[in-house]
PDB file of C-alpha atoms in Angstrom:
ATOM      1  CA  MET Z   1      99.386  -9.353  96.537  1.00  0.00           C
ATOM      2  CA  ALA Z   2      98.804  -7.773  93.170  1.00  0.00           C
ATOM      3  CA  PHE Z   3     101.463  -7.580  90.407  1.00  0.00           C
ATOM      4  CA  PRO Z   4     101.693  -5.293  87.506  1.00  0.00           C
ATOM      5  CA  THR Z   5      99.969  -6.521  84.299  1.00  0.00           C
ATOM      6  CA  LYS Z   6     101.640  -7.405  81.050  1.00  0.00           C
ATOM      7  CA  ASP Z   7     100.870  -3.882  79.641  1.00  0.00           C
ATOM      8  CA  THR Z   8     102.209  -2.269  82.640  1.00  0.00           C
ATOM      9  CA  LEU Z   9     105.429  -4.291  82.379  1.00  0.00           C
ATOM     10  CA  LYS Z  10     105.813  -3.488  78.656  1.00  0.00           C
ATOM     11  CA  LYS Z  11     105.403   0.194  79.389  1.00  0.00           C
ATOM     12  CA  MET Z  12     108.122   0.165  81.845  1.00  0.00           C
ATOM     13  CA  THR Z  13     110.244  -1.455  79.664  1.00  0.00           C
ATOM     14  CA  ARG Z  14     109.957   0.901  76.983  1.00  0.00           C
ATOM     15  CA  ALA Z  15     110.428   3.739  79.140  1.00  0.00           C
ATOM     16  CA  GLY Z  16     113.764   1.899  80.237  1.00  0.00           C
ATOM     17  CA  ALA Z  17     112.884   2.658  84.151  1.00  0.00           C
ATOM     18  CA  THR Z  18     110.697   2.016  87.006  1.00  0.00           C
ATOM     19  CA  PRO Z  19     108.548   4.356  88.860  1.00  0.00           C
ATOM     20  CA  GLY Z  20     110.663   6.387  91.227  1.00  0.00           C
ATOM     21  CA  ALA Z  21     113.935   5.506  88.882  1.00  0.00           C
ATOM     22  CA  THR Z  22     115.063   9.226  89.470  1.00  0.00           C
ATOM     23  CA  VAL Z  23     116.438   8.145  92.694  1.00  0.00           C
ATOM     24  CA  GLY Z  24     117.685   4.763  91.883  1.00  0.00           C
ATOM     25  CA  ALA Z  25     116.905   1.326  93.515  1.00  0.00           C
ATOM     26  CA  ASP Z  26     120.585   0.966  94.514  1.00  0.00           C
ATOM     27  CA  GLN Z  27     120.436   4.517  96.311  1.00  0.00           C
ATOM     28  CA  GLY Z  28     117.009   4.086  98.283  1.00  0.00           C
ATOM     29  CA  PRO Z  29     114.472   6.921  98.517  1.00  0.00           C
ATOM     30  CA  ALA Z  30     115.656  10.542  98.612  1.00  0.00           C
ATOM     31  CA  ARG Z  31     116.331  11.534 102.203  1.00  0.00           C
ATOM     32  CA  LEU Z  32     114.407  14.464 103.671  1.00  0.00           C
ATOM     33  CA  ARG Z  33     116.386  17.569 104.662  1.00  0.00           C
ATOM     34  CA  PRO Z  34     115.495  20.153 107.376  1.00  0.00           C
ATOM     35  CA  GLY Z  35     113.787  23.300 105.899  1.00  0.00           C
ATOM     36  CA  MET Z  36     114.713  26.863 106.776  1.00  0.00           C
ATOM     37  CA  SER Z  37     112.201  27.164 109.479  1.00  0.00           C
ATOM     38  CA  ASP Z  38     113.841  24.117 111.317  1.00  0.00           C
ATOM     39  CA  ILE Z  39     117.153  25.534 110.911  1.00  0.00           C
ATOM     40  CA  ILE Z  40     116.061  28.967 112.379  1.00  0.00           C
ATOM     41  CA  ALA Z  41     114.094  27.413 115.109  1.00  0.00           C
ATOM     42  CA  GLY Z  42     117.143  25.466 116.122  1.00  0.00           C
ATOM     43  CA  GLU Z  43     115.362  22.045 115.440  1.00  0.00           C
ATOM     44  CA  ALA Z  44     117.550  20.630 112.547  1.00  0.00           C
ATOM     45  CA  LYS Z  45     119.220  18.131 114.719  1.00  0.00           C
ATOM     46  CA  ASP Z  46     115.767  16.550 115.788  1.00  0.00           C
ATOM     47  CA  PHE Z  47     114.631  16.536 112.203  1.00  0.00           C
ATOM     48  CA  ARG Z  48     113.583  13.085 111.067  1.00  0.00           C
ATOM     49  CA  THR Z  49     114.954  12.279 107.532  1.00  0.00           C
ATOM     50  CA  ASP Z  50     114.139   8.636 107.542  1.00  0.00           C
ATOM     51  CA  LEU Z  51     110.506   8.334 107.863  1.00  0.00           C
ATOM     52  CA  SER Z  52     108.824   4.791 107.798  1.00  0.00           C
ATOM     53  CA  PRO Z  53     106.008   3.740 105.375  1.00  0.00           C
ATOM     54  CA  PHE Z  54     102.814   3.427 107.230  1.00  0.00           C
ATOM     55  CA  LEU Z  55      99.328   3.072 105.857  1.00  0.00           C
ATOM     56  CA  PRO Z  56      96.677   4.626 108.140  1.00  0.00           C
ATOM     57  CA  SER Z  57      93.374   3.126 108.891  1.00  0.00           C
ATOM     58  CA  GLU Z  58      91.507   5.742 106.989  1.00  0.00           C
ATOM     59  CA  ILE Z  59      92.585   8.049 104.293  1.00  0.00           C
ATOM     60  CA  PHE Z  60      90.874  10.406 102.040  1.00  0.00           C
ATOM     61  CA  GLY Z  61      91.585  11.901  98.674  1.00  0.00           C
ATOM     62  CA  GLY Z  62      90.480  14.383  95.976  1.00  0.00           C
ATOM     63  CA  SER Z  63      91.520  17.324  93.752  1.00  0.00           C
ATOM     64  CA  LEU Z  64      90.694  20.943  93.695  1.00  0.00           C
ATOM     65  CA  PRO Z  65      91.217  23.639  90.944  1.00  0.00           C
ATOM     66  CA  HIS Z  66      94.704  25.155  91.230  1.00  0.00           C
ATOM     67  CA  ILE Z  67      94.881  28.691  92.124  1.00  0.00           C
ATOM     68  CA  PRO Z  68      98.494  29.754  92.519  1.00  0.00           C
ATOM     69  CA  GLY Z  69      99.265  30.974  95.890  1.00  0.00           C
ATOM     70  CA  THR Z  70      96.332  29.389  97.664  1.00  0.00           C
ATOM     71  CA  GLU Z  71      97.160  25.916  97.504  1.00  0.00           C
ATOM     72  CA  GLU Z  72      97.826  25.295 101.171  1.00  0.00           C
ATOM     73  CA  GLU Z  73      94.572  26.851 102.255  1.00  0.00           C
ATOM     74  CA  ALA Z  74      92.405  25.222  99.671  1.00  0.00           C
ATOM     75  CA  VAL Z  75      93.942  21.728 100.496  1.00  0.00           C
ATOM     76  CA  TRP Z  76      93.639  22.227 104.210  1.00  0.00           C
ATOM     77  CA  ASN Z  77      90.026  23.424 103.779  1.00  0.00           C
ATOM     78  CA  ALA Z  78      88.937  20.411 101.655  1.00  0.00           C
ATOM     79  CA  ALA Z  79      90.874  18.046 103.940  1.00  0.00           C
ATOM     80  CA  SER Z  80      89.184  19.539 106.981  1.00  0.00           C
ATOM     81  CA  GLN Z  81      85.861  18.957 105.424  1.00  0.00           C
ATOM     82  CA  ALA Z  82      86.643  15.533 104.269  1.00  0.00           C
ATOM     83  CA  CYS Z  83      87.949  14.057 107.484  1.00  0.00           C
ATOM     84  CA  GLY Z  84      85.320  16.169 109.479  1.00  0.00           C
ATOM     85  CA  THR Z  85      87.837  17.886 111.701  1.00  0.00           C
ATOM     86  CA  GLU Z  86      90.431  20.590 111.599  1.00  0.00           C
ATOM     87  CA  ARG Z  87      93.198  18.426 112.852  1.00  0.00           C
ATOM     88  CA  VAL Z  88      94.380  16.726 109.795  1.00  0.00           C
ATOM     89  CA  HIS Z  89      97.524  15.592 107.965  1.00  0.00           C
ATOM     90  CA  TYR Z  90      97.760  16.063 104.270  1.00  0.00           C
ATOM     91  CA  CYS Z  91      99.835  16.118 101.350  1.00  0.00           C
ATOM     92  CA  TYR Z  92      99.335  17.368  97.824  1.00  0.00           C
ATOM     93  CA  THR Z  93     100.785  17.899  94.259  1.00  0.00           C
ATOM     94  CA  VAL Z  94      99.929  20.220  91.463  1.00  0.00           C
ATOM     95  CA  ASP Z  95      99.502  18.739  87.953  1.00  0.00           C
ATOM     96  CA  ASP Z  96      97.478  19.662  84.902  1.00  0.00           C
ATOM     97  CA  GLY Z  97      95.923  22.530  86.699  1.00  0.00           C
ATOM     98  CA  ARG Z  98      94.623  20.832  89.570  1.00  0.00           C
ATOM     99  CA  CYS Z  99      95.779  20.088  93.303  1.00  0.00           C
ATOM    100  CA  TRP Z 100      95.712  16.340  93.977  1.00  0.00           C
ATOM    101  CA  TYR Z 101      95.624  15.610  97.749  1.00  0.00           C
ATOM    102  CA  LEU Z 102      95.463  12.799 100.386  1.00  0.00           C
ATOM    103  CA  ALA Z 103      94.400  13.592 103.851  1.00  0.00           C
ATOM    104  CA  VAL Z 104      94.055  11.485 107.138  1.00  0.00           C
ATOM    105  CA  PRO Z 105      92.804  12.804 110.683  1.00  0.00           C
ATOM    106  CA  SER Z 106      95.725  13.372 112.656  1.00  0.00           C
ATOM    107  CA  VAL Z 107      94.412  11.006 115.393  1.00  0.00           C
ATOM    108  CA  ALA Z 108      94.934   8.151 112.947  1.00  0.00           C
ATOM    109  CA  LEU Z 109      98.482   9.013 113.204  1.00  0.00           C
ATOM    110  CA  ALA Z 110      98.669   8.813 116.830  1.00  0.00           C
ATOM    111  CA  SER Z 111     100.798   5.550 117.087  1.00  0.00           C
ATOM    112  CA  ALA Z 112     102.864   6.432 114.026  1.00  0.00           C
ATOM    113  CA  PRO Z 113     103.966  10.084 114.255  1.00  0.00           C
ATOM    114  CA  ASP Z 114     107.317   9.792 112.001  1.00  0.00           C
ATOM    115  CA  THR Z 115     105.906   8.053 109.071  1.00  0.00           C
ATOM    116  CA  TRP Z 116     104.649   8.695 105.667  1.00  0.00           C
ATOM    117  CA  CYS Z 117     101.879   6.888 103.430  1.00  0.00           C
ATOM    118  CA  PRO Z 118     103.573   5.291 100.213  1.00  0.00           C
ATOM    119  CA  LEU Z 119     100.268   5.788  98.406  1.00  0.00           C
ATOM    120  CA  ALA Z 120     101.267   9.754  98.342  1.00  0.00           C
ATOM    121  CA  ALA Z 121     104.201   8.620  95.851  1.00  0.00           C
ATOM    122  CA  ALA Z 122     101.600   7.945  93.330  1.00  0.00           C
ATOM    123  CA  LEU Z 123      99.892  11.352  92.896  1.00  0.00           C
ATOM    124  CA  PRO Z 124     100.569  13.062  89.773  1.00  0.00           C
ATOM    125  CA  GLY Z 125     103.771  14.396  89.604  1.00  0.00           C
ATOM    126  CA  ASN Z 126     105.464  12.280  92.059  1.00  0.00           C
ATOM    127  CA  SER Z 127     107.815   9.530  91.613  1.00  0.00           C
ATOM    128  CA  GLU Z 128     105.424   6.551  91.408  1.00  0.00           C
ATOM    129  CA  TYR Z 129     103.042   8.131  89.144  1.00  0.00           C
ATOM    130  CA  TRP Z 130     102.493   6.689  85.596  1.00  0.00           C
ATOM    131  CA  ASP Z 131      99.031   7.839  84.077  1.00  0.00           C
ATOM    132  CA  ARG Z 132      95.581   8.109  85.201  1.00  0.00           C
ATOM    133  CA  GLU Z 133      94.649   4.675  83.332  1.00  0.00           C
ATOM    134  CA  THR Z 134      96.874   2.850  85.966  1.00  0.00           C
ATOM    135  CA  VAL Z 135      95.657   1.537  89.539  1.00  0.00           C
ATOM    136  CA  TYR Z 136      98.253   2.037  92.265  1.00  0.00           C
ATOM    137  CA  LEU Z 137      98.334  -0.532  94.953  1.00  0.00           C
ATOM    138  CA  TYR Z 138      99.963  -0.819  98.485  1.00  0.00           C
ATOM    139  CA  GLU Z 139      99.717  -3.465 100.899  1.00  0.00           C
ATOM    140  CA  GLN Z 140     100.873  -3.585 104.537  1.00  0.00           C
ATOM    141  CA  GLU Z 141     100.389  -5.837 107.729  1.00  0.00           C
ATOM    142  CA  GLY Z 142      97.123  -7.182 106.188  1.00  0.00           C
ATOM    143  CA  MET Z 143      95.641  -3.752 104.958  1.00  0.00           C
ATOM    144  CA  ALA Z 144      95.504  -2.729 101.428  1.00  0.00           C
ATOM    145  CA  SER Z 145      94.930   0.575  99.570  1.00  0.00           C
ATOM    146  CA  ALA Z 146      94.291   1.623  96.034  1.00  0.00           C
ATOM    147  CA  LEU Z 147      94.448   4.688  94.217  1.00  0.00           C
ATOM    148  CA  ARG Z 148      92.681   5.127  90.763  1.00  0.00           C
ATOM    149  CA  TRP Z 149      91.098   7.523  88.390  1.00  0.00           C
ATOM    150  CA  ASP Z 150      87.452   6.966  87.332  1.00  0.00           C
ATOM    151  CA  PRO Z 151      87.496   6.545  83.533  1.00  0.00           C
ATOM    152  CA  GLU Z 152      84.039   8.242  83.222  1.00  0.00           C
ATOM    153  CA  THR Z 153      84.413  11.238  85.562  1.00  0.00           C
ATOM    154  CA  ALA Z 154      88.334  11.375  85.955  1.00  0.00           C
ATOM    155  CA  ARG Z 155      87.916  11.779  89.685  1.00  0.00           C
ATOM    156  CA  MET Z 156      90.584  10.251  91.881  1.00  0.00           C
ATOM    157  CA  GLN Z 157      89.219   7.531  94.123  1.00  0.00           C
ATOM    158  CA  VAL Z 158      91.033   6.226  97.144  1.00  0.00           C
ATOM    159  CA  TYR Z 159      90.248   2.581  98.518  1.00  0.00           C
ATOM    160  CA  ILE Z 160      91.303   1.223 101.992  1.00  0.00           C
ATOM    161  CA  GLY Z 161      90.377  -2.002 103.866  1.00  0.00           C
ATOM    162  CA  ALA Z 162      91.478  -5.499 104.552  1.00  0.00           C
ATOM    163  CA  ALA Z 163      93.808  -7.076 101.875  1.00  0.00           C
ATOM    164  CA  ARG Z 164      91.915 -10.298 101.602  1.00  0.00           C
ATOM    165  CA  THR Z 165      88.657  -8.251 100.581  1.00  0.00           C
ATOM    166  CA  LEU Z 166      90.000  -5.383  98.925  1.00  0.00           C
ATOM    167  CA  LEU Z 167      92.441  -6.931  96.515  1.00  0.00           C
ATOM    168  CA  PRO Z 168      90.193  -9.318  94.865  1.00  0.00           C
ATOM    169  CA  ARG Z 169      87.858  -6.238  94.136  1.00  0.00           C
ATOM    170  CA  ILE Z 170      90.257  -4.008  92.671  1.00  0.00           C
ATOM    171  CA  GLN Z 171      91.800  -6.846  90.611  1.00  0.00           C
ATOM    172  CA  SER Z 172      88.703  -7.435  89.059  1.00  0.00           C
ATOM    173  CA  MET Z 173      88.746  -4.057  87.467  1.00  0.00           C
ATOM    174  CA  ASP Z 174      89.942  -3.699  83.758  1.00  0.00           C
ATOM    175  CA  ALA Z 175      93.052  -1.719  84.322  1.00  0.00           C
ATOM    176  CA  ASN Z 176      96.787  -1.838  84.610  1.00  0.00           C
ATOM    177  CA  PHE Z 177      98.135  -2.438  88.071  1.00  0.00           C
ATOM    178  CA  VAL Z 178     101.387  -1.159  89.706  1.00  0.00           C
ATOM    179  CA  THR Z 179     102.452  -2.014  93.328  1.00  0.00           C
ATOM    180  CA  ILE Z 180     104.308   0.831  95.078  1.00  0.00           C
ATOM    181  CA  ASN Z 181     107.480  -0.094  96.487  1.00  0.00           C
ATOM    182  CA  PRO Z 182     108.206   2.144  99.426  1.00  0.00           C
ATOM    183  CA  ASP Z 183     112.056   1.323  99.320  1.00  0.00           C
ATOM    184  CA  VAL Z 184     112.643   3.099  95.952  1.00  0.00           C
ATOM    185  CA  ALA Z 185     109.567   5.781  96.060  1.00  0.00           C
ATOM    186  CA  THR Z 186     110.453   9.338  97.084  1.00  0.00           C
ATOM    187  CA  ILE Z 187     109.383  10.005 100.221  1.00  0.00           C
ATOM    188  CA  ILE Z 188     106.459  12.374 100.703  1.00  0.00           C
ATOM    189  CA  PRO Z 189     106.007  13.598 104.262  1.00  0.00           C
ATOM    190  CA  TRP Z 190     102.736  14.650 105.750  1.00  0.00           C
ATOM    191  CA  ARG Z 191     101.838  18.297 106.192  1.00  0.00           C
ATOM    192  CA  ASN Z 192     100.170  19.870 109.479  1.00  0.00           C
ATOM    193  CA  ARG Z 193      98.989  23.384 109.498  1.00  0.00           C
ATOM    194  CA  ALA Z 194      98.958  23.569 113.443  1.00  0.00           C
ATOM    195  CA  LEU Z 195     102.357  22.160 113.790  1.00  0.00           C
ATOM    196  CA  ARG Z 196     103.947  24.269 110.955  1.00  0.00           C
ATOM    197  CA  THR Z 197     102.427  27.411 112.561  1.00  0.00           C
ATOM    198  CA  GLU Z 198     104.055  26.531 115.896  1.00  0.00           C
ATOM    199  CA  LYS Z 199     107.292  25.995 114.230  1.00  0.00           C
ATOM    200  CA  LEU Z 200     107.117  29.241 112.426  1.00  0.00           C
ATOM    201  CA  SER Z 201     106.317  30.818 115.865  1.00  0.00           C
ATOM    202  CA  ARG Z 202     109.472  29.174 117.364  1.00  0.00           C
ATOM    203  CA  ALA Z 203     111.520  30.308 114.408  1.00  0.00           C
ATOM    204  CA  THR Z 204     110.252  33.946 114.688  1.00  0.00           C
ATOM    205  CA  ALA Z 205     111.122  33.797 118.502  1.00  0.00           C
ATOM    206  CA  MET Z 206     114.471  32.765 117.498  1.00  0.00           C
ATOM    207  CA  VAL Z 207     114.964  35.339 115.027  1.00  0.00           C
ATOM    208  CA  LEU Z 208     113.989  38.015 117.730  1.00  0.00           C
ATOM    209  CA  LEU Z 209     116.272  36.475 120.404  1.00  0.00           C
ATOM    210  CA  TYR Z 210     119.380  36.599 117.998  1.00  0.00           C
ATOM    211  CA  SER Z 211     118.314  39.959 116.669  1.00  0.00           C
ATOM    212  CA  GLY Z 212     118.220  41.266 120.341  1.00  0.00           C
ATOM    213  CA  LEU Z 213     121.464  39.665 121.188  1.00  0.00           C
ATOM    214  CA  ALA Z 214     123.157  41.020 118.110  1.00  0.00           C
ATOM    215  CA  VAL Z 215     122.059  44.415 118.871  1.00  0.00           C
ATOM    216  CA  SER Z 216     123.208  44.144 122.523  1.00  0.00           C
ATOM    217  CA  ALA Z 217     126.536  42.763 121.492  1.00  0.00           C
ATOM    218  CA  LEU Z 218     126.917  45.987 118.868  1.00  0.00           C
ATOM    219  CA  ALA Z 219     125.996  48.263 121.714  1.00  0.00           C
ATOM    220  CA  VAL Z 220     128.538  46.827 124.179  1.00  0.00           C
ATOM    221  CA  ALA Z 221     131.037  46.916 121.409  1.00  0.00           C
ATOM    222  CA  VAL Z 222     130.381  50.467 120.608  1.00  0.00           C
ATOM    223  CA  ILE Z 223     130.714  51.350 124.512  1.00  0.00           C
ATOM    224  CA  VAL Z 224     133.977  49.302 124.729  1.00  0.00           C
ATOM    225  CA  LEU Z 225     135.306  51.017 121.653  1.00  0.00           C
ATOM    226  CA  GLN Z 226     134.375  54.563 122.950  1.00  0.00           C
ATOM    227  CA  LEU Z 227     136.201  53.722 126.383  1.00  0.00           C
ATOM    228  CA  LEU Z 228     139.374  52.727 124.488  1.00  0.00           C
ATOM    229  CA  MET Z 229     139.636  55.966 122.341  1.00  0.00           C
ATOM    230  CA  THR Z 230     138.846  57.934 125.386  1.00  0.00           C
ATOM    231  CA  GLY Z 231     141.643  56.089 127.419  1.00  0.00           C
ATOM    232  CA  PHE Z 232     144.094  56.794 124.369  1.00  0.00           C
ATOM    233  CA  VAL Z 233     143.199  60.367 123.872  1.00  0.00           C
ATOM    234  CA  LYS Z 234     145.972  62.852 124.709  1.00  0.00           C
ATOM    235  CA  ARG Z 235     144.842  65.390 127.215  1.00  0.00           C
ATOM    236  CA  ASP Z 236     146.817  68.769 125.988  1.00  0.00           C
ATOM    237  CA  LEU Z 237     145.279  71.423 128.038  1.00  0.00           C
ATOM    238  CA  ALA Z 238     148.063  73.856 127.792  1.00  0.00           C
ATOM    239  CA  LYS Z 239     146.433  76.054 125.012  1.00  0.00           C
ATOM    240  CA  VAL Z 240     143.128  75.926 126.986  1.00  0.00           C
ATOM    241  CA  LYS Z 241     144.926  77.125 130.155  1.00  0.00           C
ATOM    242  CA  ALA Z 242     146.593  79.823 128.357  1.00  0.00           C
ATOM    243  CA  ASP Z 243     143.543  81.216 126.806  1.00  0.00           C
ATOM    244  CA  SER Z 244     141.738  80.957 130.056  1.00  0.00           C
ATOM    245  CA  GLU Z 245     144.174  83.053 131.788  1.00  0.00           C
ATOM    246  CA  LYS Z 246     144.327  85.626 128.979  1.00  0.00           C
ATOM    247  CA  LEU Z 247     140.564  85.975 129.137  1.00  0.00           C
ATOM    248  CA  SER Z 248     140.872  86.306 133.071  1.00  0.00           C
ATOM    249  CA  ASN Z 249     143.463  89.150 132.707  1.00  0.00           C
ATOM    250  CA  ASP Z 250     141.564  91.046 130.140  1.00  0.00           C
ATOM    251  CA  LEU Z 251     138.439  90.991 132.403  1.00  0.00           C
ATOM    252  CA  MET Z 252     140.208  92.241 135.309  1.00  0.00           C
ATOM    253  CA  ILE Z 253     141.816  95.074 133.261  1.00  0.00           C
ATOM    254  CA  ASN Z 254     138.414  96.081 132.026  1.00  0.00           C
ATOM    255  CA  ALA Z 255     137.089  96.010 135.426  1.00  0.00           C
ATOM    256  CA  TYR Z 256     139.933  98.219 136.810  1.00  0.00           C
ATOM    257  CA  GLY Z 257     139.414 100.615 133.975  1.00  0.00           C
ATOM    258  CA  ALA Z 258     135.755 100.759 134.650  1.00  0.00           C
ATOM    259  CA  LEU Z 259     136.538 101.799 138.088  1.00  0.00           C
ATOM    260  CA  GLN Z 260     139.110 104.241 137.207  1.00  0.00           C
ATOM    261  CA  SER Z 261     136.642 106.235 134.921  1.00  0.00           C
ATOM    262  CA  ASP Z 262     135.038 109.535 135.773  1.00  0.00           C
ATOM    263  CA  THR Z 263     131.536 107.998 135.885  1.00  0.00           C
ATOM    264  CA  ILE Z 264     131.479 108.202 139.629  1.00  0.00           C
ATOM    265  CA  ARG Z 265     132.883 111.505 139.977  1.00  0.00           C
ATOM    266  CA  HIS Z 266     130.327 112.945 137.533  1.00  0.00           C
ATOM    267  CA  MET Z 267     127.450 111.176 139.373  1.00  0.00           C
ATOM    268  CA  VAL Z 268     128.517 112.870 142.457  1.00  0.00           C
ATOM    269  CA  ARG Z 269     128.729 116.317 140.619  1.00  0.00           C
ATOM    270  CA  ILE Z 270     125.340 115.858 139.293  1.00  0.00           C
ATOM    271  CA  GLN Z 271     123.860 114.732 142.789  1.00  0.00           C
ATOM    272  CA  GLU Z 272     125.516 117.702 144.178  1.00  0.00           C
ATOM    273  CA  LEU Z 273     123.848 120.153 141.707  1.00  0.00           C
ATOM    274  CA  LEU Z 274     120.562 118.498 142.216  1.00  0.00           C
ATOM    275  CA  ASP Z 275     120.776 119.056 145.970  1.00  0.00           C
ATOM    276  CA  THR Z 276     121.725 122.808 145.806  1.00  0.00           C
ATOM    277  CA  LEU Z 277     119.278 123.583 143.114  1.00  0.00           C
ATOM    278  CA  ARG Z 278     116.452 122.085 145.197  1.00  0.00           C
ATOM    279  CA  THR Z 279     117.098 124.726 147.844  1.00  0.00           C
ATOM    280  CA  ILE Z 280     116.679 127.512 145.532  1.00  0.00           C
ATOM    281  CA  GLU Z 281     113.721 126.025 143.408  1.00  0.00           C
ATOM    282  CA  GLY Z 282     116.170 125.669 140.502  1.00  0.00           C
ATOM    283  CA  THR Z 283     116.108 122.965 137.860  1.00  0.00           C
ATOM    284  CA  LEU Z 284     119.064 121.012 136.092  1.00  0.00           C
ATOM    285  CA  VAL Z 285     118.169 120.758 132.459  1.00  0.00           C
ATOM    286  CA  ARG Z 286     121.438 119.775 130.907  1.00  0.00           C
ATOM    287  CA  TYR Z 287     124.870 117.736 131.936  1.00  0.00           C
ATOM    288  CA  GLU Z 288     127.102 117.062 129.178  1.00  0.00           C
ATOM    289  CA  VAL Z 289     130.701 115.551 128.907  1.00  0.00           C
ATOM    290  CA  LYS Z 290     132.631 116.360 125.876  1.00  0.00           C
ATOM    291  CA  GLY Z 291     136.271 115.550 125.232  1.00  0.00           C
ATOM    292  CA  GLY Z 292     136.793 115.382 129.135  1.00  0.00           C
ATOM    293  CA  LYS Z 293     135.052 118.863 129.357  1.00  0.00           C
ATOM    294  CA  VAL Z 294     131.779 119.321 131.293  1.00  0.00           C
ATOM    295  CA  GLU Z 295     129.089 121.695 130.584  1.00  0.00           C
ATOM    296  CA  TRP Z 296     125.706 122.018 132.319  1.00  0.00           C
ATOM    297  CA  GLU Z 297     122.649 124.167 132.284  1.00  0.00           C
ATOM    298  CA  ALA Z 298     120.117 125.107 135.025  1.00  0.00           C
ATOM    299  CA  LEU Z 299     117.035 127.271 135.470  1.00  0.00           C
ATOM    300  CA  VAL Z 300     117.460 129.415 138.577  1.00  0.00           C
ATOM    301  CA  PRO Z 301     115.318 132.490 139.956  1.00  0.00           C
ATOM    302  CA  LYS Z 302     116.535 135.810 138.961  1.00  0.00           C
ATOM    303  CA  SER Z 303     117.735 136.507 142.318  1.00  0.00           C
ATOM    304  CA  PHE Z 304     120.371 133.725 142.280  1.00  0.00           C
ATOM    305  CA  SER Z 305     121.911 134.883 138.739  1.00  0.00           C
ATOM    306  CA  GLN Z 306     125.241 134.979 140.105  1.00  0.00           C
ATOM    307  CA  GLY Z 307     124.852 131.399 141.430  1.00  0.00           C
ATOM    308  CA  VAL Z 308     124.936 130.056 144.956  1.00  0.00           C
ATOM    309  CA  GLY Z 309     127.348 127.721 146.847  1.00  0.00           C
ATOM    310  CA  PRO Z 310     128.736 125.125 144.366  1.00  0.00           C
ATOM    311  CA  ILE Z 311     126.702 126.534 141.452  1.00  0.00           C
ATOM    312  CA  ARG Z 312     128.523 129.132 139.686  1.00  0.00           C
ATOM    313  CA  GLY Z 313     128.202 130.003 135.897  1.00  0.00           C
ATOM    314  CA  THR Z 314     127.141 132.504 133.381  1.00  0.00           C
ATOM    315  CA  ILE Z 315     123.754 133.746 132.784  1.00  0.00           C
ATOM    316  CA  LYS Z 316     122.389 133.451 129.231  1.00  0.00           C
ATOM    317  CA  PRO Z 317     120.544 136.675 128.024  1.00  0.00           C
ATOM    318  CA  GLY Z 318     116.699 136.432 128.143  1.00  0.00           C
ATOM    319  CA  ILE Z 319     114.126 135.213 130.435  1.00  0.00           C
ATOM    320  CA  GLU Z 320     112.314 131.689 130.416  1.00  0.00           C
ATOM    321  CA  GLY Z 321     108.807 131.356 130.288  1.00  0.00           C
ATOM    322  CA  ASP Z 322     108.375 130.661 133.947  1.00  0.00           C
ATOM    323  CA  GLY Z 323     110.346 134.147 134.901  1.00  0.00           C
ATOM    324  CA  ARG Z 324     113.675 132.274 135.577  1.00  0.00           C
ATOM    325  CA  VAL Z 325     117.004 132.739 133.936  1.00  0.00           C
ATOM    326  CA  ARG Z 326     119.509 129.912 132.319  1.00  0.00           C
ATOM    327  CA  LEU Z 327     122.717 129.602 134.217  1.00  0.00           C
ATOM    328  CA  VAL Z 328     125.439 127.669 132.197  1.00  0.00           C
ATOM    329  CA  GLY Z 329     128.255 126.098 134.160  1.00  0.00           C
ATOM    330  CA  THR Z 330     131.503 124.445 133.207  1.00  0.00           C
ATOM    331  CA  SER Z 331     132.699 122.568 136.143  1.00  0.00           C
TER     332      SER Z 331
END
């Protein structure tokens, strides 16, 4: 097993802490907390806060230029190409204008679903990271891994293999060494795009369900309130009844007045004049009622200038164009 060199120990002494000291060795690693999507999806009680350290049999790492807002997509694409499959677990940090990531094929975690890789704690910006001149080691159950930066190309390199063959090779390098302690390092959980998408889908479904229930409850409350208000309303129909009776009486009075008018009598008189004038080839040209007085005019032959039957009146001077005379009556 590899131990830190004297230079590394001096560096830790000068800094007054060890990697991961933000948490404290007496407190243990920081516990994970369920995110908002877990809470909305109703899976907060099933969220694992105590992931176990696990070193997968294959692991890949690298870096990408950091473009704000595209970290997830860029890291997932790079991890998929590195692992040769879209089913990948990955984690990353952003430091010095680049995204530093580790990735494993999801199948490599088939027997260790609720785990994390302590090597991720040594990515730039995480709790175990010191600088790029240091080599970070982690060993578990006969397997060892190392994370270092090539001094010539500044590229991140990840090594994994049997401890008996990998550790001597790594220790032969001219560099400082730090062994990662998973008990004090901050836990860095793996990310999986498909699982996250499914979780967001479940969260969305729960939001829609609760929204529908809330709207239904509000509608029921409004209906109940309307029923209560209707039940307590005082039905005072006395004024409505009085107005209805008054309108009915007025309508009957108007109808009686219409029946009592002289309209029918005058219609009968006009019909009588027309029937009589037809027999003598006469024509009714005017029938007018003014102030209760009737006045009518008719054209009759000269032989009937004194009238006939119910047609009695006075002849106006002159003869009409058709040879008849104008007879004026007042009854």
